[in-house]
Amino acid sequence: MRRPITFGLSMLAASATLFASAGTARADENGPSGCNNNVCIYTAYTGSGYQVWGEFDHTNVQDGHLDFWGPGRPRVSSPNGYWPANHDTRRYAGKGSGKVCAEGWSRIGGKWNSVGLPCVTI
């Protein structure tokens, strides 16, 4: 006789936690994050301010970059070029509180196109 497979509550809870955390933002992130279209922004609090970084979320960008701006941080851009999906930019430091944004740009046919503009409040 076959025995049905059953899971205890603790096993079910552990499975739910595992699946809930899969695909979420970076493990060392402790600040707000968000996505818009093909761009995601991540933040982390530091002892003296915050860090911000981002990525193109689900589509490779053949020729593009990400622009970042926010409190205590002049507008900066990641290097221009090929960006595979889910490949983080470097982290940029900032200070203060307010809105932090990342805008993704992709050049197609010689024209720059915005491919996402997520913002979070830090």
Short mmCIF file of N, CA, C and O in Angstrom, two decimals:
data_model
loop_
_atom_site.label_atom_id
_atom_site.label_comp_id
_atom_site.label_asym_id
_atom_site.label_seq_id
_atom_site.Cartn_x
_atom_site.Cartn_y
_atom_site.Cartn_z
N MET A 1 0.84 -1.18 0.00
CA MET A 1 0.00 0.00 0.00
C MET A 1 0.89 1.25 0.00
O MET A 1 1.83 1.36 0.75
N ARG A 2 0.57 2.18 -0.87
CA ARG A 2 1.32 3.45 -0.91
C ARG A 2 0.88 4.36 0.20
O ARG A 2 -0.28 4.45 0.51
N ARG A 3 1.84 5.05 0.72
CA ARG A 3 1.57 6.00 1.78
C ARG A 3 1.55 7.41 1.20
O ARG A 3 2.46 7.78 0.47
N PRO A 4 0.54 8.23 1.47
CA PRO A 4 0.53 9.60 0.94
C PRO A 4 1.66 10.42 1.55
O PRO A 4 2.03 10.21 2.70
N ILE A 5 2.18 11.34 0.77
CA ILE A 5 3.24 12.22 1.26
C ILE A 5 2.59 13.38 1.99
O ILE A 5 1.69 14.04 1.46
N THR A 6 3.02 13.65 3.19
CA THR A 6 2.48 14.77 3.96
C THR A 6 3.64 15.61 4.47
O THR A 6 4.74 15.13 4.67
N PHE A 7 3.36 16.84 4.67
CA PHE A 7 4.34 17.77 5.23
C PHE A 7 3.82 18.27 6.56
O PHE A 7 2.65 18.58 6.69
N GLY A 8 4.71 18.38 7.52
CA GLY A 8 4.35 19.00 8.78
C GLY A 8 4.27 20.50 8.61
O GLY A 8 4.74 21.06 7.62
N LEU A 9 3.68 21.16 9.57
CA LEU A 9 3.54 22.62 9.48
C LEU A 9 4.89 23.31 9.41
O LEU A 9 5.04 24.28 8.67
N SER A 10 5.89 22.84 10.14
CA SER A 10 7.19 23.51 10.10
C SER A 10 7.83 23.37 8.73
O SER A 10 8.46 24.30 8.23
N MET A 11 7.68 22.21 8.08
CA MET A 11 8.22 22.02 6.74
C MET A 11 7.51 22.92 5.74
O MET A 11 8.12 23.53 4.88
N LEU A 12 6.20 23.03 5.87
CA LEU A 12 5.41 23.88 4.97
C LEU A 12 5.81 25.34 5.15
O LEU A 12 5.99 26.07 4.19
N ALA A 13 5.98 25.79 6.39
CA ALA A 13 6.39 27.17 6.67
C ALA A 13 7.77 27.45 6.10
O ALA A 13 8.02 28.50 5.50
N ALA A 14 8.70 26.51 6.25
CA ALA A 14 10.05 26.68 5.71
C ALA A 14 10.01 26.78 4.19
O ALA A 14 10.69 27.60 3.59
N SER A 15 9.18 25.96 3.55
CA SER A 15 9.04 26.01 2.09
C SER A 15 8.47 27.34 1.65
O SER A 15 8.91 27.93 0.68
N ALA A 16 7.46 27.83 2.37
CA ALA A 16 6.85 29.11 2.01
C ALA A 16 7.87 30.24 2.12
O ALA A 16 7.93 31.12 1.27
N THR A 17 8.69 30.21 3.17
CA THR A 17 9.72 31.24 3.34
C THR A 17 10.74 31.18 2.21
O THR A 17 11.13 32.19 1.66
N LEU A 18 11.15 29.98 1.84
CA LEU A 18 12.12 29.81 0.77
C LEU A 18 11.59 30.39 -0.53
O LEU A 18 12.25 31.15 -1.21
N PHE A 19 10.35 30.05 -0.89
CA PHE A 19 9.79 30.53 -2.14
C PHE A 19 9.47 32.01 -2.10
O PHE A 19 9.58 32.70 -3.09
N ALA A 20 9.10 32.53 -0.95
CA ALA A 20 8.80 33.96 -0.84
C ALA A 20 10.07 34.79 -1.04
O ALA A 20 10.02 35.87 -1.59
N SER A 21 11.23 34.26 -0.61
CA SER A 21 12.44 35.04 -0.73
C SER A 21 13.12 34.88 -2.09
O SER A 21 13.96 35.67 -2.45
N ALA A 22 12.76 33.86 -2.84
CA ALA A 22 13.37 33.66 -4.16
C ALA A 22 12.96 34.80 -5.08
O ALA A 22 11.81 35.19 -5.14
N GLY A 23 13.93 35.38 -5.77
CA GLY A 23 13.65 36.45 -6.72
C GLY A 23 13.51 37.82 -6.10
O GLY A 23 13.23 38.77 -6.79
N THR A 24 13.68 37.95 -4.80
CA THR A 24 13.59 39.26 -4.18
C THR A 24 14.91 39.98 -4.34
O THR A 24 15.88 39.43 -4.83
N ALA A 25 14.94 41.21 -3.88
CA ALA A 25 16.13 42.04 -4.05
C ALA A 25 17.32 41.46 -3.30
O ALA A 25 17.21 40.51 -2.55
N ARG A 26 18.48 42.05 -3.50
CA ARG A 26 19.74 41.56 -2.96
C ARG A 26 19.69 41.25 -1.48
O ARG A 26 19.07 41.96 -0.71
N ALA A 27 20.38 40.20 -1.07
CA ALA A 27 20.35 39.72 0.30
C ALA A 27 20.90 40.75 1.29
O ALA A 27 20.43 40.83 2.40
N ASP A 28 21.89 41.57 0.88
CA ASP A 28 22.47 42.52 1.83
C ASP A 28 21.75 43.87 1.81
O ASP A 28 22.14 44.79 2.48
N GLU A 29 20.68 43.95 1.07
CA GLU A 29 19.90 45.18 1.00
C GLU A 29 19.16 45.36 2.32
O GLU A 29 18.57 44.43 2.84
N ASN A 30 19.17 46.56 2.87
CA ASN A 30 18.38 46.83 4.06
C ASN A 30 17.60 48.12 3.91
O ASN A 30 17.05 48.64 4.86
N GLY A 31 17.55 48.66 2.70
CA GLY A 31 16.77 49.85 2.41
C GLY A 31 15.66 49.52 1.42
O GLY A 31 15.55 48.39 0.97
N PRO A 32 14.86 50.50 1.07
CA PRO A 32 13.77 50.25 0.14
C PRO A 32 14.28 49.93 -1.27
O PRO A 32 15.37 50.33 -1.66
N SER A 33 13.49 49.18 -2.01
CA SER A 33 13.81 48.85 -3.39
C SER A 33 12.52 48.88 -4.20
O SER A 33 11.43 48.87 -3.65
N GLY A 34 12.67 48.92 -5.51
CA GLY A 34 11.49 48.91 -6.37
C GLY A 34 11.88 48.75 -7.82
O GLY A 34 13.05 48.91 -8.19
N CYS A 35 10.90 48.39 -8.62
CA CYS A 35 11.12 48.19 -10.06
C CYS A 35 10.06 48.93 -10.86
O CYS A 35 8.94 49.14 -10.37
N ASN A 36 10.42 49.33 -12.05
CA ASN A 36 9.51 49.95 -12.99
C ASN A 36 9.94 49.54 -14.38
O ASN A 36 11.09 49.76 -14.76
N ASN A 37 9.04 48.93 -15.12
CA ASN A 37 9.34 48.40 -16.45
C ASN A 37 10.57 47.50 -16.39
O ASN A 37 10.53 46.48 -15.72
N ASN A 38 11.69 47.87 -17.03
CA ASN A 38 12.87 46.99 -17.08
C ASN A 38 14.00 47.45 -16.16
O ASN A 38 15.13 47.06 -16.33
N VAL A 39 13.68 48.28 -15.15
CA VAL A 39 14.73 48.80 -14.27
C VAL A 39 14.34 48.57 -12.81
O VAL A 39 13.20 48.80 -12.42
N CYS A 40 15.31 48.10 -12.02
CA CYS A 40 15.12 47.97 -10.57
C CYS A 40 16.16 48.81 -9.85
O CYS A 40 17.29 48.95 -10.32
N ILE A 41 15.76 49.37 -8.71
CA ILE A 41 16.64 50.17 -7.87
C ILE A 41 16.71 49.51 -6.50
O ILE A 41 15.72 48.97 -6.01
N TYR A 42 17.91 49.51 -5.91
CA TYR A 42 18.13 48.94 -4.58
C TYR A 42 18.87 49.96 -3.74
O TYR A 42 19.67 50.74 -4.26
N THR A 43 18.61 49.95 -2.43
CA THR A 43 19.31 50.85 -1.52
C THR A 43 19.74 50.08 -0.28
O THR A 43 19.16 49.06 0.07
N ALA A 44 20.76 50.59 0.36
CA ALA A 44 21.23 50.05 1.64
C ALA A 44 21.62 51.22 2.52
O ALA A 44 22.24 52.17 2.06
N TYR A 45 21.22 51.15 3.77
CA TYR A 45 21.63 52.16 4.73
C TYR A 45 23.06 51.87 5.19
O TYR A 45 23.44 50.72 5.36
N THR A 46 23.84 52.92 5.34
CA THR A 46 25.19 52.80 5.87
C THR A 46 25.25 53.63 7.14
O THR A 46 24.30 54.33 7.47
N GLY A 47 26.36 53.58 7.84
CA GLY A 47 26.48 54.36 9.06
C GLY A 47 26.44 55.86 8.82
O GLY A 47 26.09 56.63 9.70
N SER A 48 26.77 56.30 7.60
CA SER A 48 26.84 57.74 7.33
C SER A 48 25.92 58.18 6.19
O SER A 48 26.06 59.28 5.69
N GLY A 49 25.00 57.35 5.77
CA GLY A 49 24.10 57.72 4.68
C GLY A 49 23.47 56.50 4.05
O GLY A 49 22.96 55.62 4.74
N TYR A 50 23.56 56.42 2.73
CA TYR A 50 22.99 55.28 2.02
C TYR A 50 23.80 54.98 0.77
O TYR A 50 24.63 55.76 0.35
N GLN A 51 23.56 53.81 0.20
CA GLN A 51 24.10 53.44 -1.10
C GLN A 51 22.92 53.13 -2.02
O GLN A 51 21.88 52.65 -1.56
N VAL A 52 23.10 53.40 -3.29
CA VAL A 52 22.08 53.09 -4.28
C VAL A 52 22.74 52.39 -5.46
O VAL A 52 23.88 52.70 -5.82
N TRP A 53 22.06 51.41 -6.03
CA TRP A 53 22.53 50.71 -7.22
C TRP A 53 21.31 50.17 -7.95
O TRP A 53 20.20 50.25 -7.44
N GLY A 54 21.52 49.66 -9.14
CA GLY A 54 20.37 49.17 -9.89
C GLY A 54 20.77 48.16 -10.94
O GLY A 54 21.94 47.78 -11.06
N GLU A 55 19.77 47.77 -11.71
CA GLU A 55 19.98 46.80 -12.78
C GLU A 55 18.85 46.88 -13.80
O GLU A 55 17.78 47.38 -13.49
N PHE A 56 19.14 46.40 -15.00
CA PHE A 56 18.07 46.15 -15.96
C PHE A 56 17.48 44.82 -15.53
O PHE A 56 18.20 43.83 -15.36
N ASP A 57 16.19 44.77 -15.35
CA ASP A 57 15.54 43.66 -14.66
C ASP A 57 15.37 42.38 -15.46
O ASP A 57 15.74 41.31 -15.01
N HIS A 58 14.81 42.43 -16.63
CA HIS A 58 14.46 41.19 -17.32
C HIS A 58 14.84 41.13 -18.79
O HIS A 58 14.65 40.12 -19.42
N THR A 59 15.41 42.19 -19.32
CA THR A 59 15.81 42.20 -20.72
C THR A 59 17.22 42.75 -20.83
O THR A 59 17.53 43.78 -20.24
N ASN A 60 18.08 42.07 -21.58
CA ASN A 60 19.42 42.59 -21.85
C ASN A 60 19.31 43.90 -22.61
O ASN A 60 18.42 44.06 -23.45
N VAL A 61 20.20 44.82 -22.34
CA VAL A 61 20.24 46.10 -23.05
C VAL A 61 21.55 46.13 -23.84
O VAL A 61 22.63 46.05 -23.26
N GLN A 62 21.44 46.22 -25.15
CA GLN A 62 22.61 46.18 -26.02
C GLN A 62 23.49 47.42 -25.88
O GLN A 62 24.70 47.32 -25.91
N ASP A 63 22.87 48.58 -25.75
CA ASP A 63 23.61 49.84 -25.61
C ASP A 63 22.81 50.73 -24.68
O ASP A 63 21.76 51.25 -25.06
N GLY A 64 23.27 50.87 -23.43
CA GLY A 64 22.50 51.65 -22.48
C GLY A 64 23.27 51.98 -21.23
O GLY A 64 24.45 51.66 -21.10
N HIS A 65 22.58 52.62 -20.30
CA HIS A 65 23.14 52.98 -19.01
C HIS A 65 22.00 53.29 -18.05
O HIS A 65 20.85 53.42 -18.46
N LEU A 66 22.36 53.44 -16.78
CA LEU A 66 21.41 53.84 -15.74
C LEU A 66 21.87 55.14 -15.12
O LEU A 66 23.06 55.30 -14.81
N ASP A 67 20.96 56.08 -14.96
CA ASP A 67 21.23 57.35 -14.27
C ASP A 67 20.66 57.26 -12.86
O ASP A 67 19.55 56.74 -12.67
N PHE A 68 21.39 57.78 -11.88
CA PHE A 68 20.95 57.77 -10.48
C PHE A 68 20.99 59.19 -9.94
O PHE A 68 21.90 59.95 -10.24
N TRP A 69 20.01 59.55 -9.09
CA TRP A 69 20.03 60.82 -8.38
C TRP A 69 19.22 60.68 -7.11
O TRP A 69 18.38 59.80 -6.97
N GLY A 70 19.52 61.56 -6.16
CA GLY A 70 18.83 61.55 -4.88
C GLY A 70 19.49 62.53 -3.93
O GLY A 70 20.43 63.23 -4.31
N PRO A 71 19.01 62.57 -2.68
CA PRO A 71 19.56 63.53 -1.71
C PRO A 71 21.05 63.28 -1.45
O PRO A 71 21.49 62.13 -1.36
N GLY A 72 21.80 64.37 -1.39
CA GLY A 72 23.23 64.29 -1.09
C GLY A 72 24.03 63.55 -2.13
O GLY A 72 25.12 63.04 -1.87
N ARG A 73 23.53 63.48 -3.33
CA ARG A 73 24.16 62.68 -4.39
C ARG A 73 23.95 63.40 -5.73
O ARG A 73 22.82 63.52 -6.16
N PRO A 74 25.00 63.89 -6.34
CA PRO A 74 24.82 64.48 -7.67
C PRO A 74 24.42 63.39 -8.66
O PRO A 74 24.68 62.20 -8.44
N ARG A 75 23.78 63.78 -9.71
CA ARG A 75 23.37 62.81 -10.74
C ARG A 75 24.60 62.12 -11.31
O ARG A 75 25.57 62.77 -11.67
N VAL A 76 24.57 60.79 -11.34
CA VAL A 76 25.66 59.99 -11.90
C VAL A 76 25.07 58.97 -12.86
O VAL A 76 23.90 58.63 -12.78
N SER A 77 25.93 58.50 -13.76
CA SER A 77 25.51 57.48 -14.72
C SER A 77 26.45 56.28 -14.66
O SER A 77 27.66 56.44 -14.49
N SER A 78 25.89 55.11 -14.82
CA SER A 78 26.71 53.91 -14.97
C SER A 78 27.40 53.98 -16.33
O SER A 78 26.99 54.77 -17.19
N PRO A 79 28.41 53.18 -16.55
CA PRO A 79 29.06 53.19 -17.87
C PRO A 79 28.07 52.83 -18.98
O PRO A 79 27.14 52.05 -18.77
N ASN A 80 28.27 53.42 -20.13
CA ASN A 80 27.43 53.13 -21.29
C ASN A 80 27.94 51.87 -21.98
O ASN A 80 29.14 51.66 -22.09
N GLY A 81 27.04 51.03 -22.44
CA GLY A 81 27.43 49.83 -23.15
C GLY A 81 26.42 48.72 -22.98
O GLY A 81 25.25 48.96 -22.69
N TYR A 82 26.87 47.49 -23.15
CA TYR A 82 26.02 46.31 -23.03
C TYR A 82 25.78 46.00 -21.55
O TYR A 82 26.71 45.96 -20.76
N TRP A 83 24.52 45.79 -21.18
CA TRP A 83 24.13 45.43 -19.82
C TRP A 83 23.26 44.19 -19.86
O TRP A 83 22.12 44.24 -20.30
N PRO A 84 23.79 43.05 -19.39
CA PRO A 84 22.93 41.87 -19.30
C PRO A 84 21.89 42.06 -18.20
O PRO A 84 22.13 42.77 -17.22
N ALA A 85 20.73 41.44 -18.37
CA ALA A 85 19.68 41.51 -17.35
C ALA A 85 20.22 40.98 -16.02
O ALA A 85 21.04 40.06 -15.99
N ASN A 86 19.78 41.59 -14.93
CA ASN A 86 20.13 41.17 -13.57
C ASN A 86 21.61 41.33 -13.24
O ASN A 86 22.15 40.63 -12.39
N HIS A 87 22.29 42.27 -13.88
CA HIS A 87 23.69 42.56 -13.61
C HIS A 87 23.75 43.93 -12.92
O HIS A 87 23.46 44.95 -13.53
N ASP A 88 24.11 43.94 -11.64
CA ASP A 88 24.11 45.18 -10.86
C ASP A 88 25.15 46.19 -11.35
O ASP A 88 26.23 45.81 -11.78
N THR A 89 24.80 47.45 -11.22
CA THR A 89 25.77 48.52 -11.39
C THR A 89 26.63 48.57 -10.13
O THR A 89 26.35 47.88 -9.16
N ARG A 90 27.61 49.43 -10.12
CA ARG A 90 28.35 49.67 -8.88
C ARG A 90 27.43 50.41 -7.93
O ARG A 90 26.37 50.92 -8.34
N ARG A 91 27.82 50.53 -6.69
CA ARG A 91 27.04 51.26 -5.69
C ARG A 91 27.53 52.70 -5.61
O ARG A 91 28.73 52.96 -5.66
N TYR A 92 26.58 53.59 -5.50
CA TYR A 92 26.88 55.02 -5.39
C TYR A 92 26.41 55.51 -4.02
O TYR A 92 25.32 55.16 -3.57
N ALA A 93 27.24 56.31 -3.35
CA ALA A 93 26.93 56.79 -2.00
C ALA A 93 26.15 58.09 -2.03
O ALA A 93 26.29 58.91 -2.94
N GLY A 94 25.30 58.27 -1.03
CA GLY A 94 24.55 59.50 -0.85
C GLY A 94 24.29 59.73 0.62
O GLY A 94 24.51 58.84 1.45
N LYS A 95 23.82 60.93 0.95
CA LYS A 95 23.50 61.28 2.34
C LYS A 95 22.17 62.00 2.37
O LYS A 95 21.80 62.67 1.41
N GLY A 96 21.48 61.88 3.49
CA GLY A 96 20.22 62.57 3.67
C GLY A 96 19.04 61.64 3.44
O GLY A 96 19.18 60.42 3.33
N SER A 97 17.87 62.25 3.37
CA SER A 97 16.65 61.47 3.15
C SER A 97 15.81 62.15 2.08
O SER A 97 15.94 63.34 1.84
N GLY A 98 14.99 61.36 1.43
CA GLY A 98 14.14 61.87 0.35
C GLY A 98 14.01 60.84 -0.75
O GLY A 98 14.24 59.65 -0.55
N LYS A 99 13.68 61.31 -1.93
CA LYS A 99 13.45 60.43 -3.07
C LYS A 99 14.74 60.12 -3.80
O LYS A 99 15.52 61.01 -4.13
N VAL A 100 14.99 58.82 -4.05
CA VAL A 100 16.15 58.34 -4.79
C VAL A 100 15.60 57.64 -6.03
O VAL A 100 14.69 56.81 -5.93
N CYS A 101 16.16 57.95 -7.20
CA CYS A 101 15.64 57.41 -8.46
C CYS A 101 16.75 56.83 -9.32
O CYS A 101 17.91 57.21 -9.20
N ALA A 102 16.35 55.92 -10.21
CA ALA A 102 17.24 55.36 -11.22
C ALA A 102 16.44 55.31 -12.52
O ALA A 102 15.34 54.77 -12.55
N GLU A 103 17.00 55.87 -13.58
CA GLU A 103 16.34 55.79 -14.87
C GLU A 103 17.23 55.02 -15.84
O GLU A 103 18.41 55.31 -15.97
N GLY A 104 16.64 54.02 -16.46
CA GLY A 104 17.36 53.20 -17.42
C GLY A 104 17.17 53.72 -18.83
O GLY A 104 16.06 54.10 -19.21
N TRP A 105 18.26 53.72 -19.60
CA TRP A 105 18.23 54.21 -20.97
C TRP A 105 18.79 53.15 -21.91
O TRP A 105 19.79 52.51 -21.62
N SER A 106 18.14 53.00 -23.05
CA SER A 106 18.57 52.07 -24.09
C SER A 106 18.58 52.80 -25.42
O SER A 106 17.60 53.47 -25.77
N ARG A 107 19.71 52.69 -26.14
CA ARG A 107 19.81 53.36 -27.45
C ARG A 107 19.44 52.35 -28.53
O ARG A 107 20.09 51.31 -28.68
N ILE A 108 18.40 52.67 -29.26
CA ILE A 108 17.92 51.81 -30.35
C ILE A 108 17.76 52.68 -31.59
O ILE A 108 17.06 53.69 -31.56
N GLY A 109 18.42 52.28 -32.66
CA GLY A 109 18.34 53.06 -33.89
C GLY A 109 18.85 54.48 -33.74
O GLY A 109 18.32 55.40 -34.37
N GLY A 110 19.85 54.67 -32.87
CA GLY A 110 20.43 56.00 -32.67
C GLY A 110 19.65 56.89 -31.74
O GLY A 110 20.07 58.01 -31.47
N LYS A 111 18.51 56.44 -31.20
CA LYS A 111 17.70 57.25 -30.29
C LYS A 111 17.71 56.64 -28.90
O LYS A 111 17.61 55.43 -28.74
N TRP A 112 17.82 57.52 -27.88
CA TRP A 112 17.76 57.07 -26.49
C TRP A 112 16.32 56.93 -26.07
O TRP A 112 15.50 57.82 -26.29
N ASN A 113 16.02 55.79 -25.44
CA ASN A 113 14.66 55.51 -24.96
C ASN A 113 14.72 55.17 -23.48
O ASN A 113 15.53 54.34 -23.07
N SER A 114 13.85 55.79 -22.68
CA SER A 114 13.74 55.45 -21.27
C SER A 114 13.05 54.09 -21.17
O SER A 114 12.00 53.88 -21.79
N VAL A 115 13.65 53.18 -20.39
CA VAL A 115 13.08 51.84 -20.27
C VAL A 115 12.65 51.53 -18.82
O VAL A 115 12.37 50.38 -18.50
N GLY A 116 12.59 52.55 -17.99
CA GLY A 116 12.13 52.38 -16.62
C GLY A 116 12.63 53.47 -15.72
O GLY A 116 13.75 53.97 -15.90
N LEU A 117 11.80 53.88 -14.76
CA LEU A 117 12.15 54.95 -13.83
C LEU A 117 11.57 54.64 -12.45
O LEU A 117 10.57 55.19 -12.05
N PRO A 118 12.20 53.72 -11.70
CA PRO A 118 11.74 53.49 -10.34
C PRO A 118 12.34 54.50 -9.37
O PRO A 118 13.48 54.93 -9.54
N CYS A 119 11.57 54.87 -8.37
CA CYS A 119 12.02 55.76 -7.30
C CYS A 119 11.59 55.16 -5.97
O CYS A 119 10.55 54.50 -5.87
N VAL A 120 12.40 55.36 -4.94
CA VAL A 120 12.06 54.95 -3.58
C VAL A 120 12.36 56.12 -2.65
O VAL A 120 13.12 57.02 -2.98
N THR A 121 11.75 56.10 -1.49
CA THR A 121 12.03 57.12 -0.47
C THR A 121 12.94 56.51 0.57
O THR A 121 12.64 55.47 1.14
N ILE A 122 14.07 57.19 0.78
CA ILE A 122 15.06 56.71 1.73
C ILE A 122 15.03 57.56 2.98
O ILE A 122 14.69 58.71 2.93
#
